């Protein structure tokens, strides 16, 4: 069973996730699911939730190759290439 949810993301966060998914060979949906599963598997330190924020989990793809950080310009170029390759009338995956 799966449940659909709606999450509001900033444009920059959406672009970064989409680029990371493309570089990993994953769909955006699968990448977000993996991030959530990884984050939930990590133990919560004592006092967690009392205003302390932890950094997001880091995913290392199965091949063990680190995913490089991308500049905003590089992310935009990836998105533009993806948009150009998409057939007319097909909406991007959420």
JSON list of C-alpha atoms in Angstrom, two decimals:
[
{"chain": "A", "resi": 1, "resn": "UNK", "atom": "CA", "xyz": [0.00, 0.00, 0.00]},
{"chain": "A", "resi": 2, "resn": "UNK", "atom": "CA", "xyz": [1.22, 3.51, -0.70]},
{"chain": "A", "resi": 3, "resn": "UNK", "atom": "CA", "xyz": [-0.13, 6.93, 0.15]},
{"chain": "A", "resi": 4, "resn": "UNK", "atom": "CA", "xyz": [0.20, 10.08, -1.92]},
{"chain": "A", "resi": 5, "resn": "UNK", "atom": "CA", "xyz": [1.14, 13.30, -0.16]},
{"chain": "A", "resi": 6, "resn": "UNK", "atom": "CA", "xyz": [1.75, 16.85, -1.27]},
{"chain": "A", "resi": 7, "resn": "UNK", "atom": "CA", "xyz": [4.88, 18.66, -0.11]},
{"chain": "A", "resi": 8, "resn": "UNK", "atom": "CA", "xyz": [5.70, 22.30, -0.77]},
{"chain": "A", "resi": 9, "resn": "UNK", "atom": "CA", "xyz": [9.36, 22.79, -1.69]},
{"chain": "A", "resi": 10, "resn": "UNK", "atom": "CA", "xyz": [11.31, 25.90, -2.59]},
{"chain": "A", "resi": 11, "resn": "UNK", "atom": "CA", "xyz": [12.33, 26.13, -6.24]},
{"chain": "A", "resi": 12, "resn": "UNK", "atom": "CA", "xyz": [16.00, 25.71, -5.30]},
{"chain": "A", "resi": 13, "resn": "UNK", "atom": "CA", "xyz": [15.34, 22.58, -3.24]},
{"chain": "A", "resi": 14, "resn": "UNK", "atom": "CA", "xyz": [13.19, 21.09, -6.01]},
{"chain": "A", "resi": 15, "resn": "UNK", "atom": "CA", "xyz": [15.91, 21.74, -8.62]},
{"chain": "A", "resi": 16, "resn": "UNK", "atom": "CA", "xyz": [18.61, 20.24, -6.39]},
{"chain": "A", "resi": 17, "resn": "UNK", "atom": "CA", "xyz": [16.53, 17.10, -5.73]},
{"chain": "A", "resi": 18, "resn": "UNK", "atom": "CA", "xyz": [15.66, 16.73, -9.40]},
{"chain": "A", "resi": 19, "resn": "UNK", "atom": "CA", "xyz": [19.31, 17.08, -10.45]},
{"chain": "A", "resi": 20, "resn": "UNK", "atom": "CA", "xyz": [20.48, 14.61, -7.81]},
{"chain": "A", "resi": 21, "resn": "UNK", "atom": "CA", "xyz": [17.82, 12.13, -8.94]},
{"chain": "A", "resi": 22, "resn": "UNK", "atom": "CA", "xyz": [18.93, 12.50, -12.58]},
{"chain": "A", "resi": 23, "resn": "UNK", "atom": "CA", "xyz": [22.58, 11.99, -11.69]},
{"chain": "A", "resi": 24, "resn": "UNK", "atom": "CA", "xyz": [21.66, 8.91, -9.62]},
{"chain": "A", "resi": 25, "resn": "UNK", "atom": "CA", "xyz": [19.51, 7.39, -12.35]},
{"chain": "A", "resi": 26, "resn": "UNK", "atom": "CA", "xyz": [16.44, 7.54, -10.09]},
{"chain": "A", "resi": 27, "resn": "UNK", "atom": "CA", "xyz": [13.07, 9.16, -10.37]},
{"chain": "A", "resi": 28, "resn": "UNK", "atom": "CA", "xyz": [12.44, 12.11, -8.11]},
{"chain": "A", "resi": 29, "resn": "UNK", "atom": "CA", "xyz": [9.80, 10.03, -6.32]},
{"chain": "A", "resi": 30, "resn": "UNK", "atom": "CA", "xyz": [12.28, 7.21, -5.60]},
{"chain": "A", "resi": 31, "resn": "UNK", "atom": "CA", "xyz": [15.00, 9.60, -4.42]},
{"chain": "A", "resi": 32, "resn": "UNK", "atom": "CA", "xyz": [12.65, 11.34, -1.97]},
{"chain": "A", "resi": 33, "resn": "UNK", "atom": "CA", "xyz": [11.38, 7.96, -0.74]},
{"chain": "A", "resi": 34, "resn": "UNK", "atom": "CA", "xyz": [14.98, 6.83, -0.11]},
{"chain": "A", "resi": 35, "resn": "UNK", "atom": "CA", "xyz": [15.81, 10.05, 1.74]},
{"chain": "A", "resi": 36, "resn": "UNK", "atom": "CA", "xyz": [12.77, 9.63, 3.96]},
{"chain": "A", "resi": 37, "resn": "UNK", "atom": "CA", "xyz": [13.51, 5.97, 4.67]},
{"chain": "A", "resi": 38, "resn": "UNK", "atom": "CA", "xyz": [17.15, 6.74, 5.49]},
{"chain": "A", "resi": 39, "resn": "UNK", "atom": "CA", "xyz": [16.19, 9.59, 7.78]},
{"chain": "A", "resi": 40, "resn": "UNK", "atom": "CA", "xyz": [13.70, 7.45, 9.67]},
{"chain": "A", "resi": 41, "resn": "UNK", "atom": "CA", "xyz": [16.23, 4.63, 10.14]},
{"chain": "A", "resi": 42, "resn": "UNK", "atom": "CA", "xyz": [18.70, 6.95, 11.87]},
{"chain": "A", "resi": 43, "resn": "UNK", "atom": "CA", "xyz": [18.31, 6.92, 15.65]},
{"chain": "A", "resi": 44, "resn": "UNK", "atom": "CA", "xyz": [17.11, 10.12, 17.26]},
{"chain": "A", "resi": 45, "resn": "UNK", "atom": "CA", "xyz": [19.60, 11.56, 19.74]},
{"chain": "A", "resi": 46, "resn": "UNK", "atom": "CA", "xyz": [18.38, 12.30, 23.28]},
{"chain": "A", "resi": 47, "resn": "UNK", "atom": "CA", "xyz": [16.58, 15.61, 23.39]},
{"chain": "A", "resi": 48, "resn": "UNK", "atom": "CA", "xyz": [15.84, 15.52, 19.65]},
{"chain": "A", "resi": 49, "resn": "UNK", "atom": "CA", "xyz": [12.86, 17.58, 18.67]},
{"chain": "A", "resi": 50, "resn": "UNK", "atom": "CA", "xyz": [13.70, 20.24, 21.23]},
{"chain": "A", "resi": 51, "resn": "UNK", "atom": "CA", "xyz": [14.60, 22.81, 18.57]},
{"chain": "A", "resi": 52, "resn": "UNK", "atom": "CA", "xyz": [17.76, 21.08, 17.31]},
{"chain": "A", "resi": 53, "resn": "UNK", "atom": "CA", "xyz": [17.97, 20.43, 13.60]},
{"chain": "A", "resi": 54, "resn": "UNK", "atom": "CA", "xyz": [20.12, 17.73, 12.11]},
{"chain": "A", "resi": 55, "resn": "UNK", "atom": "CA", "xyz": [21.57, 17.88, 8.62]},
{"chain": "A", "resi": 56, "resn": "UNK", "atom": "CA", "xyz": [19.71, 15.85, 5.97]},
{"chain": "A", "resi": 57, "resn": "UNK", "atom": "CA", "xyz": [20.90, 12.29, 5.34]},
{"chain": "A", "resi": 58, "resn": "UNK", "atom": "CA", "xyz": [23.50, 11.71, 2.64]},
{"chain": "A", "resi": 59, "resn": "UNK", "atom": "CA", "xyz": [22.86, 8.99, 0.08]},
{"chain": "A", "resi": 60, "resn": "UNK", "atom": "CA", "xyz": [25.71, 7.10, -1.53]},
{"chain": "A", "resi": 61, "resn": "UNK", "atom": "CA", "xyz": [24.46, 5.31, -4.67]},
{"chain": "A", "resi": 62, "resn": "UNK", "atom": "CA", "xyz": [24.92, 1.54, -4.92]},
{"chain": "A", "resi": 63, "resn": "UNK", "atom": "CA", "xyz": [27.97, 2.04, -7.14]},
{"chain": "A", "resi": 64, "resn": "UNK", "atom": "CA", "xyz": [29.63, 3.92, -4.27]},
{"chain": "A", "resi": 65, "resn": "UNK", "atom": "CA", "xyz": [30.34, 6.97, -6.43]},
{"chain": "A", "resi": 66, "resn": "UNK", "atom": "CA", "xyz": [29.71, 10.22, -4.52]},
{"chain": "A", "resi": 67, "resn": "UNK", "atom": "CA", "xyz": [27.18, 12.55, -6.07]},
{"chain": "A", "resi": 68, "resn": "UNK", "atom": "CA", "xyz": [28.83, 15.92, -6.73]},
{"chain": "A", "resi": 69, "resn": "UNK", "atom": "CA", "xyz": [27.18, 19.14, -5.64]},
{"chain": "A", "resi": 70, "resn": "UNK", "atom": "CA", "xyz": [25.83, 21.11, -8.59]},
{"chain": "A", "resi": 71, "resn": "UNK", "atom": "CA", "xyz": [25.63, 24.82, -9.10]},
{"chain": "A", "resi": 72, "resn": "UNK", "atom": "CA", "xyz": [22.26, 26.38, -9.79]},
{"chain": "A", "resi": 73, "resn": "UNK", "atom": "CA", "xyz": [23.35, 26.98, -13.38]},
{"chain": "A", "resi": 74, "resn": "UNK", "atom": "CA", "xyz": [24.22, 23.29, -13.83]},
{"chain": "A", "resi": 75, "resn": "UNK", "atom": "CA", "xyz": [20.86, 22.25, -12.39]},
{"chain": "A", "resi": 76, "resn": "UNK", "atom": "CA", "xyz": [19.03, 24.61, -14.76]},
{"chain": "A", "resi": 77, "resn": "UNK", "atom": "CA", "xyz": [20.96, 23.19, -17.74]},
{"chain": "A", "resi": 78, "resn": "UNK", "atom": "CA", "xyz": [19.96, 19.64, -16.74]},
{"chain": "A", "resi": 79, "resn": "UNK", "atom": "CA", "xyz": [16.33, 20.69, -16.42]},
{"chain": "A", "resi": 80, "resn": "UNK", "atom": "CA", "xyz": [16.37, 22.49, -19.75]},
{"chain": "A", "resi": 81, "resn": "UNK", "atom": "CA", "xyz": [17.80, 19.42, -21.52]},
{"chain": "A", "resi": 82, "resn": "UNK", "atom": "CA", "xyz": [15.21, 17.22, -19.85]},
{"chain": "A", "resi": 83, "resn": "UNK", "atom": "CA", "xyz": [12.41, 19.59, -20.85]},
{"chain": "A", "resi": 84, "resn": "UNK", "atom": "CA", "xyz": [13.64, 19.70, -24.46]},
{"chain": "A", "resi": 85, "resn": "UNK", "atom": "CA", "xyz": [13.66, 15.89, -24.63]},
{"chain": "A", "resi": 86, "resn": "UNK", "atom": "CA", "xyz": [10.10, 15.60, -23.26]},
{"chain": "A", "resi": 87, "resn": "UNK", "atom": "CA", "xyz": [7.37, 15.15, -25.88]},
{"chain": "A", "resi": 88, "resn": "UNK", "atom": "CA", "xyz": [4.98, 18.12, -26.20]},
{"chain": "A", "resi": 89, "resn": "UNK", "atom": "CA", "xyz": [2.06, 17.99, -23.79]},
{"chain": "A", "resi": 90, "resn": "UNK", "atom": "CA", "xyz": [3.75, 15.63, -21.29]},
{"chain": "A", "resi": 91, "resn": "UNK", "atom": "CA", "xyz": [3.96, 17.12, -17.82]},
{"chain": "A", "resi": 92, "resn": "UNK", "atom": "CA", "xyz": [7.03, 16.59, -15.64]},
{"chain": "A", "resi": 93, "resn": "UNK", "atom": "CA", "xyz": [6.82, 13.95, -12.91]},
{"chain": "A", "resi": 94, "resn": "UNK", "atom": "CA", "xyz": [6.07, 15.28, -9.44]}
]
